[in-house]
Amino acid sequence: VLVENWSSAGGGYTGRSLNSVGGDGRWHQTWVDASGGVLMLDGTFENGSMTLSDRNLPGKPNPEAINEISWTPGADGSVRQHWRVSKDGGKTWIPSLG
């Protein structure tokens, strides 16, 4: 299990996630932020990036709303995170500020 502790650059927003590989070979993440928000994602590491999404997870209040987060390692050891959101089932996307 990988544990992530996250805080925004200004320190006003914090959260924690648990990440693991399931019996299905996919990565699973459960994220909880300091305000009690919860996000559950799953996905794979392919083509040099880890991409997790809640696209196919059951029980979402709005199945058309999708969060997708990718992490790509840099040559200098850094990691670039890109979070995008769709409100129309993946037809259009906007960057998330979360």
PDB file of N, CA, C and O in Angstrom, residues 12-78:
ATOM      1  N   GLY A  12      -3.618  25.528   2.594  1.00  0.00           N
ATOM      2  CA  GLY A  12      -5.013  25.604   3.020  1.00  0.00           C
ATOM      3  C   GLY A  12      -5.835  24.372   2.718  1.00  0.00           C
ATOM      4  O   GLY A  12      -6.945  24.217   3.219  1.00  0.00           O
ATOM      5  N   TYR A  13      -5.316  23.469   1.899  1.00  0.00           N
ATOM      6  CA  TYR A  13      -6.088  22.299   1.483  1.00  0.00           C
ATOM      7  C   TYR A  13      -5.208  21.074   1.681  1.00  0.00           C
ATOM      8  O   TYR A  13      -4.074  21.034   1.199  1.00  0.00           O
ATOM      9  N   THR A  14      -5.711  20.074   2.400  1.00  0.00           N
ATOM     10  CA  THR A  14      -4.925  18.867   2.655  1.00  0.00           C
ATOM     11  C   THR A  14      -5.770  17.620   2.425  1.00  0.00           C
ATOM     12  O   THR A  14      -6.996  17.669   2.456  1.00  0.00           O
ATOM     13  N   GLY A  15      -5.082  16.508   2.209  1.00  0.00           N
ATOM     14  CA  GLY A  15      -5.771  15.241   2.033  1.00  0.00           C
ATOM     15  C   GLY A  15      -4.805  14.083   2.144  1.00  0.00           C
ATOM     16  O   GLY A  15      -3.594  14.267   2.270  1.00  0.00           O
ATOM     17  N   ARG A  16      -5.365  12.888   2.113  1.00  0.00           N
ATOM     18  CA  ARG A  16      -4.583  11.663   2.231  1.00  0.00           C
ATOM     19  C   ARG A  16      -5.222  10.602   1.351  1.00  0.00           C
ATOM     20  O   ARG A  16      -6.440  10.529   1.241  1.00  0.00           O
ATOM     21  N   SER A  17      -4.390   9.770   0.730  1.00  0.00           N
ATOM     22  CA  SER A  17      -4.927   8.670  -0.055  1.00  0.00           C
ATOM     23  C   SER A  17      -4.215   7.371   0.275  1.00  0.00           C
ATOM     24  O   SER A  17      -3.062   7.360   0.696  1.00  0.00           O
ATOM     25  N   LEU A  18      -4.939   6.288   0.076  1.00  0.00           N
ATOM     26  CA  LEU A  18      -4.391   4.936   0.139  1.00  0.00           C
ATOM     27  C   LEU A  18      -4.461   4.365  -1.264  1.00  0.00           C
ATOM     28  O   LEU A  18      -5.510   4.435  -1.921  1.00  0.00           O
ATOM     29  N   ASN A  19      -3.353   3.811  -1.730  1.00  0.00           N
ATOM     30  CA  ASN A  19      -3.245   3.280  -3.083  1.00  0.00           C
ATOM     31  C   ASN A  19      -2.727   1.852  -3.015  1.00  0.00           C
ATOM     32  O   ASN A  19      -1.769   1.575  -2.289  1.00  0.00           O
ATOM     33  N   SER A  20      -3.349   0.964  -3.780  1.00  0.00           N
ATOM     34  CA  SER A  20      -2.903  -0.425  -3.783  1.00  0.00           C
ATOM     35  C   SER A  20      -3.263  -1.077  -5.112  1.00  0.00           C
ATOM     36  O   SER A  20      -4.108  -0.585  -5.853  1.00  0.00           O
ATOM     37  N   VAL A  21      -2.606  -2.202  -5.382  1.00  0.00           N
ATOM     38  CA  VAL A  21      -2.928  -3.003  -6.562  1.00  0.00           C
ATOM     39  C   VAL A  21      -3.865  -4.107  -6.107  1.00  0.00           C
ATOM     40  O   VAL A  21      -3.567  -4.842  -5.163  1.00  0.00           O
ATOM     41  N   GLY A  22      -5.015  -4.213  -6.767  1.00  0.00           N
ATOM     42  CA  GLY A  22      -5.999  -5.227  -6.413  1.00  0.00           C
ATOM     43  C   GLY A  22      -5.728  -6.549  -7.104  1.00  0.00           C
ATOM     44  O   GLY A  22      -4.827  -6.671  -7.940  1.00  0.00           O
ATOM     45  N   GLY A  23      -6.533  -7.535  -6.771  1.00  0.00           N
ATOM     46  CA  GLY A  23      -6.429  -8.852  -7.390  1.00  0.00           C
ATOM     47  C   GLY A  23      -6.691  -8.815  -8.884  1.00  0.00           C
ATOM     48  O   GLY A  23      -6.322  -9.739  -9.606  1.00  0.00           O
ATOM     49  N   ASP A  24      -7.313  -7.735  -9.366  1.00  0.00           N
ATOM     50  CA  ASP A  24      -7.582  -7.567 -10.788  1.00  0.00           C
ATOM     51  C   ASP A  24      -6.395  -6.962 -11.539  1.00  0.00           C
ATOM     52  O   ASP A  24      -6.451  -6.737 -12.738  1.00  0.00           O
ATOM     53  N   GLY A  25      -5.287  -6.670 -10.813  1.00  0.00           N
ATOM     54  CA  GLY A  25      -4.103  -6.098 -11.442  1.00  0.00           C
ATOM     55  C   GLY A  25      -4.195  -4.596 -11.667  1.00  0.00           C
ATOM     56  O   GLY A  25      -3.279  -3.997 -12.213  1.00  0.00           O
ATOM     57  N   ARG A  26      -5.289  -3.976 -11.246  1.00  0.00           N
ATOM     58  CA  ARG A  26      -5.473  -2.539 -11.409  1.00  0.00           C
ATOM     59  C   ARG A  26      -5.129  -1.823 -10.110  1.00  0.00           C
ATOM     60  O   ARG A  26      -5.289  -2.376  -9.033  1.00  0.00           O
ATOM     61  N   TRP A  27      -4.670  -0.582 -10.233  1.00  0.00           N
ATOM     62  CA  TRP A  27      -4.434   0.262  -9.073  1.00  0.00           C
ATOM     63  C   TRP A  27      -5.752   0.821  -8.588  1.00  0.00           C
ATOM     64  O   TRP A  27      -6.629   1.171  -9.390  1.00  0.00           O
ATOM     65  N   HIS A  28      -5.891   0.930  -7.271  1.00  0.00           N
ATOM     66  CA  HIS A  28      -7.100   1.483  -6.653  1.00  0.00           C
ATOM     67  C   HIS A  28      -6.671   2.562  -5.659  1.00  0.00           C
ATOM     68  O   HIS A  28      -5.713   2.358  -4.909  1.00  0.00           O
ATOM     69  N   GLN A  29      -7.366   3.689  -5.683  1.00  0.00           N
ATOM     70  CA  GLN A  29      -7.062   4.780  -4.764  1.00  0.00           C
ATOM     71  C   GLN A  29      -8.330   5.234  -4.061  1.00  0.00           C
ATOM     72  O   GLN A  29      -9.372   5.396  -4.693  1.00  0.00           O
ATOM     73  N   THR A  30      -8.218   5.441  -2.761  1.00  0.00           N
ATOM     74  CA  THR A  30      -9.273   6.088  -1.979  1.00  0.00           C
ATOM     75  C   THR A  30      -8.663   7.352  -1.398  1.00  0.00           C
ATOM     76  O   THR A  30      -7.686   7.288  -0.652  1.00  0.00           O
ATOM     77  N   TRP A  31      -9.229   8.491  -1.786  1.00  0.00           N
ATOM     78  CA  TRP A  31      -8.742   9.808  -1.370  1.00  0.00           C
ATOM     79  C   TRP A  31      -9.755  10.419  -0.420  1.00  0.00           C
ATOM     80  O   TRP A  31     -10.959  10.381  -0.675  1.00  0.00           O
ATOM     81  N   VAL A  32      -9.278  10.992   0.676  1.00  0.00           N
ATOM     82  CA  VAL A  32     -10.126  11.726   1.616  1.00  0.00           C
ATOM     83  C   VAL A  32      -9.440  13.049   1.895  1.00  0.00           C
ATOM     84  O   VAL A  32      -8.242  13.074   2.209  1.00  0.00           O
ATOM     85  N   ASP A  33     -10.203  14.161   1.788  1.00  0.00           N
ATOM     86  CA  ASP A  33      -9.600  15.456   2.088  1.00  0.00           C
ATOM     87  C   ASP A  33     -10.058  15.961   3.457  1.00  0.00           C
ATOM     88  O   ASP A  33     -10.915  15.349   4.098  1.00  0.00           O
ATOM     89  N   ALA A  34      -9.464  17.054   3.891  1.00  0.00           N
ATOM     90  CA  ALA A  34      -9.704  17.569   5.238  1.00  0.00           C
ATOM     91  C   ALA A  34     -11.147  18.018   5.456  1.00  0.00           C
ATOM     92  O   ALA A  34     -11.604  18.091   6.593  1.00  0.00           O
ATOM     93  N   SER A  35     -11.883  18.272   4.374  1.00  0.00           N
ATOM     94  CA  SER A  35     -13.282  18.681   4.520  1.00  0.00           C
ATOM     95  C   SER A  35     -14.229  17.486   4.535  1.00  0.00           C
ATOM     96  O   SER A  35     -15.436  17.653   4.643  1.00  0.00           O
ATOM     97  N   GLY A  36     -13.675  16.254   4.411  1.00  0.00           N
ATOM     98  CA  GLY A  36     -14.502  15.056   4.413  1.00  0.00           C
ATOM     99  C   GLY A  36     -14.863  14.564   3.028  1.00  0.00           C
ATOM    100  O   GLY A  36     -15.580  13.580   2.886  1.00  0.00           O
ATOM    101  N   GLY A  37     -14.366  15.243   1.985  1.00  0.00           N
ATOM    102  CA  GLY A  37     -14.616  14.787   0.612  1.00  0.00           C
ATOM    103  C   GLY A  37     -13.922  13.467   0.350  1.00  0.00           C
ATOM    104  O   GLY A  37     -12.823  13.217   0.838  1.00  0.00           O
ATOM    105  N   VAL A  38     -14.576  12.589  -0.400  1.00  0.00           N
ATOM    106  CA  VAL A  38     -14.034  11.272  -0.728  1.00  0.00           C
ATOM    107  C   VAL A  38     -14.059  11.088  -2.236  1.00  0.00           C
ATOM    108  O   VAL A  38     -15.027  11.447  -2.906  1.00  0.00           O
ATOM    109  N   LEU A  39     -12.980  10.523  -2.772  1.00  0.00           N
ATOM    110  CA  LEU A  39     -12.902  10.213  -4.191  1.00  0.00           C
ATOM    111  C   LEU A  39     -12.281   8.831  -4.320  1.00  0.00           C
ATOM    112  O   LEU A  39     -11.231   8.565  -3.742  1.00  0.00           O
ATOM    113  N   MET A  40     -12.952   7.950  -5.054  1.00  0.00           N
ATOM    114  CA  MET A  40     -12.432   6.607  -5.298  1.00  0.00           C
ATOM    115  C   MET A  40     -12.128   6.489  -6.789  1.00  0.00           C
ATOM    116  O   MET A  40     -12.958   6.845  -7.624  1.00  0.00           O
ATOM    117  N   LEU A  41     -10.915   5.983  -7.092  1.00  0.00           N
ATOM    118  CA  LEU A  41     -10.437   5.896  -8.473  1.00  0.00           C
ATOM    119  C   LEU A  41      -9.823   4.526  -8.712  1.00  0.00           C
ATOM    120  O   LEU A  41      -9.386   3.856  -7.783  1.00  0.00           O
ATOM    121  N   ASP A  42      -9.758   4.126  -9.976  1.00  0.00           N
ATOM    122  CA  ASP A  42      -8.962   2.955 -10.325  1.00  0.00           C
ATOM    123  C   ASP A  42      -8.390   3.131 -11.716  1.00  0.00           C
ATOM    124  O   ASP A  42      -8.835   3.977 -12.479  1.00  0.00           O
ATOM    125  N   GLY A  43      -7.333   2.367 -12.024  1.00  0.00           N
ATOM    126  CA  GLY A  43      -6.700   2.486 -13.328  1.00  0.00           C
ATOM    127  C   GLY A  43      -5.426   1.685 -13.406  1.00  0.00           C
ATOM    128  O   GLY A  43      -5.191   0.771 -12.619  1.00  0.00           O
ATOM    129  N   THR A  44      -4.575   2.072 -14.363  1.00  0.00           N
ATOM    130  CA  THR A  44      -3.373   1.300 -14.659  1.00  0.00           C
ATOM    131  C   THR A  44      -2.187   2.213 -14.949  1.00  0.00           C
ATOM    132  O   THR A  44      -2.345   3.395 -15.221  1.00  0.00           O
ATOM    133  N   PHE A  45      -1.001   1.613 -14.911  1.00  0.00           N
ATOM    134  CA  PHE A  45       0.222   2.271 -15.344  1.00  0.00           C
ATOM    135  C   PHE A  45       0.506   1.776 -16.752  1.00  0.00           C
ATOM    136  O   PHE A  45       0.758   0.588 -16.947  1.00  0.00           O
ATOM    137  N   GLU A  46       0.410   2.680 -17.724  1.00  0.00           N
ATOM    138  CA  GLU A  46       0.661   2.325 -19.121  1.00  0.00           C
ATOM    139  C   GLU A  46       1.350   3.477 -19.829  1.00  0.00           C
ATOM    140  O   GLU A  46       1.083   4.644 -19.532  1.00  0.00           O
ATOM    141  N   ASN A  47       2.215   3.148 -20.769  1.00  0.00           N
ATOM    142  CA  ASN A  47       2.887   4.139 -21.602  1.00  0.00           C
ATOM    143  C   ASN A  47       3.567   5.233 -20.774  1.00  0.00           C
ATOM    144  O   ASN A  47       3.539   6.407 -21.125  1.00  0.00           O
ATOM    145  N   GLY A  48       4.155   4.845 -19.647  1.00  0.00           N
ATOM    146  CA  GLY A  48       4.929   5.762 -18.843  1.00  0.00           C
ATOM    147  C   GLY A  48       4.149   6.632 -17.878  1.00  0.00           C
ATOM    148  O   GLY A  48       4.734   7.481 -17.218  1.00  0.00           O
ATOM    149  N   SER A  49       2.819   6.447 -17.788  1.00  0.00           N
ATOM    150  CA  SER A  49       2.005   7.254 -16.869  1.00  0.00           C
ATOM    151  C   SER A  49       1.022   6.375 -16.107  1.00  0.00           C
ATOM    152  O   SER A  49       0.519   5.387 -16.632  1.00  0.00           O
ATOM    153  N   MET A  50       0.751   6.789 -14.880  1.00  0.00           N
ATOM    154  CA  MET A  50      -0.312   6.172 -14.087  1.00  0.00           C
ATOM    155  C   MET A  50      -1.555   7.023 -14.303  1.00  0.00           C
ATOM    156  O   MET A  50      -1.518   8.244 -14.114  1.00  0.00           O
ATOM    157  N   THR A  51      -2.643   6.398 -14.732  1.00  0.00           N
ATOM    158  CA  THR A  51      -3.901   7.128 -14.920  1.00  0.00           C
ATOM    159  C   THR A  51      -5.000   6.409 -14.157  1.00  0.00           C
ATOM    160  O   THR A  51      -5.244   5.223 -14.371  1.00  0.00           O
ATOM    161  N   LEU A  52      -5.642   7.151 -13.238  1.00  0.00           N
ATOM    162  CA  LEU A  52      -6.742   6.621 -12.438  1.00  0.00           C
ATOM    163  C   LEU A  52      -7.974   7.470 -12.700  1.00  0.00           C
ATOM    164  O   LEU A  52      -7.887   8.678 -12.905  1.00  0.00           O
ATOM    165  N   SER A  53      -9.138   6.831 -12.674  1.00  0.00           N
ATOM    166  CA  SER A  53     -10.393   7.503 -12.986  1.00  0.00           C
ATOM    167  C   SER A  53     -11.524   6.893 -12.172  1.00  0.00           C
ATOM    168  O   SER A  53     -11.437   5.753 -11.726  1.00  0.00           O
ATOM    169  N   ASP A  54     -12.597   7.670 -12.024  1.00  0.00           N
ATOM    170  CA  ASP A  54     -13.814   7.111 -11.411  1.00  0.00           C
ATOM    171  C   ASP A  54     -14.884   6.830 -12.466  1.00  0.00           C
ATOM    172  O   ASP A  54     -16.035   6.605 -12.151  1.00  0.00           O
ATOM    173  N   ARG A  55     -14.487   6.802 -13.732  1.00  0.00           N
ATOM    174  CA  ARG A  55     -15.417   6.603 -14.855  1.00  0.00           C
ATOM    175  C   ARG A  55     -16.291   5.369 -14.687  1.00  0.00           C
ATOM    176  O   ARG A  55     -17.490   5.418 -14.910  1.00  0.00           O
ATOM    177  N   ASN A  56     -15.712   4.249 -14.307  1.00  0.00           N
ATOM    178  CA  ASN A  56     -16.444   2.976 -14.279  1.00  0.00           C
ATOM    179  C   ASN A  56     -16.820   2.508 -12.884  1.00  0.00           C
ATOM    180  O   ASN A  56     -17.229   1.359 -12.716  1.00  0.00           O
ATOM    181  N   LEU A  57     -16.677   3.369 -11.892  1.00  0.00           N
ATOM    182  CA  LEU A  57     -16.994   2.939 -10.540  1.00  0.00           C
ATOM    183  C   LEU A  57     -18.492   3.071 -10.271  1.00  0.00           C
ATOM    184  O   LEU A  57     -19.100   4.095 -10.580  1.00  0.00           O
ATOM    185  N   PRO A  58     -19.103   2.026  -9.714  1.00  0.00           N
ATOM    186  CA  PRO A  58     -20.547   2.049  -9.486  1.00  0.00           C
ATOM    187  C   PRO A  58     -20.939   2.945  -8.312  1.00  0.00           C
ATOM    188  O   PRO A  58     -20.122   3.258  -7.453  1.00  0.00           O
ATOM    189  N   GLY A  59     -22.200   3.354  -8.305  1.00  0.00           N
ATOM    190  CA  GLY A  59     -22.750   4.070  -7.170  1.00  0.00           C
ATOM    191  C   GLY A  59     -22.487   5.560  -7.141  1.00  0.00           C
ATOM    192  O   GLY A  59     -22.772   6.216  -6.148  1.00  0.00           O
ATOM    193  N   LYS A  60     -21.926   6.121  -8.228  1.00  0.00           N
ATOM    194  CA  LYS A  60     -21.696   7.564  -8.252  1.00  0.00           C
ATOM    195  C   LYS A  60     -23.030   8.294  -8.370  1.00  0.00           C
ATOM    196  O   LYS A  60     -23.907   7.864  -9.119  1.00  0.00           O
ATOM    197  N   PRO A  61     -23.198   9.413  -7.658  1.00  0.00           N
ATOM    198  CA  PRO A  61     -24.452  10.162  -7.752  1.00  0.00           C
ATOM    199  C   PRO A  61     -24.748  10.647  -9.178  1.00  0.00           C
ATOM    200  O   PRO A  61     -25.888  10.681  -9.594  1.00  0.00           O
ATOM    201  N   ASN A  62     -23.700  11.025  -9.933  1.00  0.00           N
ATOM    202  CA  ASN A  62     -23.861  11.473 -11.308  1.00  0.00           C
ATOM    203  C   ASN A  62     -22.904  10.685 -12.195  1.00  0.00           C
ATOM    204  O   ASN A  62     -21.724  11.010 -12.280  1.00  0.00           O
ATOM    205  N   PRO A  63     -23.387   9.648 -12.886  1.00  0.00           N
ATOM    206  CA  PRO A  63     -22.497   8.821 -13.708  1.00  0.00           C
ATOM    207  C   PRO A  63     -21.841   9.580 -14.861  1.00  0.00           C
ATOM    208  O   PRO A  63     -20.838   9.135 -15.399  1.00  0.00           O
ATOM    209  N   GLU A  64     -22.392  10.733 -15.245  1.00  0.00           N
ATOM    210  CA  GLU A  64     -21.807  11.531 -16.325  1.00  0.00           C
ATOM    211  C   GLU A  64     -20.587  12.322 -15.860  1.00  0.00           C
ATOM    212  O   GLU A  64     -19.804  12.800 -16.670  1.00  0.00           O
ATOM    213  N   ALA A  65     -20.429  12.517 -14.549  1.00  0.00           N
ATOM    214  CA  ALA A  65     -19.294  13.259 -14.002  1.00  0.00           C
ATOM    215  C   ALA A  65     -18.104  12.310 -13.838  1.00  0.00           C
ATOM    216  O   ALA A  65     -18.222  11.263 -13.213  1.00  0.00           O
ATOM    217  N   ILE A  66     -16.970  12.677 -14.435  1.00  0.00           N
ATOM    218  CA  ILE A  66     -15.787  11.819 -14.395  1.00  0.00           C
ATOM    219  C   ILE A  66     -14.582  12.630 -13.934  1.00  0.00           C
ATOM    220  O   ILE A  66     -14.335  13.728 -14.427  1.00  0.00           O
ATOM    221  N   ASN A  67     -13.840  12.079 -12.975  1.00  0.00           N
ATOM    222  CA  ASN A  67     -12.536  12.596 -12.574  1.00  0.00           C
ATOM    223  C   ASN A  67     -11.482  11.685 -13.170  1.00  0.00           C
ATOM    224  O   ASN A  67     -11.617  10.455 -13.111  1.00  0.00           O
ATOM    225  N   GLU A  68     -10.438  12.258 -13.740  1.00  0.00           N
ATOM    226  CA  GLU A  68      -9.319  11.471 -14.258  1.00  0.00           C
ATOM    227  C   GLU A  68      -8.024  12.172 -13.853  1.00  0.00           C
ATOM    228  O   GLU A  68      -7.854  13.360 -14.111  1.00  0.00           O
ATOM    229  N   ILE A  69      -7.154  11.432 -13.179  1.00  0.00           N
ATOM    230  CA  ILE A  69      -5.885  11.991 -12.712  1.00  0.00           C
ATOM    231  C   ILE A  69      -4.750  11.138 -13.271  1.00  0.00           C
ATOM    232  O   ILE A  69      -4.799   9.905 -13.194  1.00  0.00           O
ATOM    233  N   SER A  70      -3.745  11.799 -13.837  1.00  0.00           N
ATOM    234  CA  SER A  70      -2.568  11.074 -14.328  1.00  0.00           C
ATOM    235  C   SER A  70      -1.316  11.613 -13.654  1.00  0.00           C
ATOM    236  O   SER A  70      -1.238  12.793 -13.304  1.00  0.00           O
ATOM    237  N   TRP A  71      -0.374  10.727 -13.436  1.00  0.00           N
ATOM    238  CA  TRP A  71       0.925  11.056 -12.869  1.00  0.00           C
ATOM    239  C   TRP A  71       1.980  10.556 -13.836  1.00  0.00           C
ATOM    240  O   TRP A  71       1.986   9.381 -14.215  1.00  0.00           O
ATOM    241  N   THR A  72       2.891  11.461 -14.229  1.00  0.00           N
ATOM    242  CA  THR A  72       3.937  11.114 -15.178  1.00  0.00           C
ATOM    243  C   THR A  72       5.285  11.474 -14.566  1.00  0.00           C
ATOM    244  O   THR A  72       5.496  12.630 -14.178  1.00  0.00           O
ATOM    245  N   PRO A  73       6.213  10.494 -14.471  1.00  0.00           N
ATOM    246  CA  PRO A  73       7.524  10.792 -13.892  1.00  0.00           C
ATOM    247  C   PRO A  73       8.371  11.641 -14.840  1.00  0.00           C
ATOM    248  O   PRO A  73       8.340  11.444 -16.058  1.00  0.00           O
ATOM    249  N   GLY A  74       9.118  12.590 -14.260  1.00  0.00           N
ATOM    250  CA  GLY A  74      10.058  13.403 -15.020  1.00  0.00           C
ATOM    251  C   GLY A  74      11.455  12.819 -14.932  1.00  0.00           C
ATOM    252  O   GLY A  74      11.760  12.053 -14.020  1.00  0.00           O
ATOM    253  N   ALA A  75      12.301  13.207 -15.857  1.00  0.00           N
ATOM    254  CA  ALA A  75      13.677  12.710 -15.891  1.00  0.00           C
ATOM    255  C   ALA A  75      14.454  13.110 -14.638  1.00  0.00           C
ATOM    256  O   ALA A  75      15.391  12.419 -14.237  1.00  0.00           O
ATOM    257  N   ASP A  76      14.046  14.206 -13.986  1.00  0.00           N
ATOM    258  CA  ASP A  76      14.745  14.696 -12.794  1.00  0.00           C
ATOM    259  C   ASP A  76      14.227  14.083 -11.495  1.00  0.00           C
ATOM    260  O   ASP A  76      14.600  14.487 -10.414  1.00  0.00           O
ATOM    261  N   GLY A  77      13.309  13.106 -11.597  1.00  0.00           N
ATOM    262  CA  GLY A  77      12.752  12.460 -10.414  1.00  0.00           C
ATOM    263  C   GLY A  77      11.455  13.085  -9.926  1.00  0.00           C
ATOM    264  O   GLY A  77      10.828  12.579  -9.007  1.00  0.00           O
ATOM    265  N   SER A  78      11.054  14.189 -10.532  1.00  0.00           N
ATOM    266  CA  SER A  78       9.790  14.824 -10.169  1.00  0.00           C
ATOM    267  C   SER A  78       8.625  14.039 -10.776  1.00  0.00           C
ATOM    268  O   SER A  78       8.830  13.154 -11.618  1.00  0.00           O
TER     269      SER A  78
END
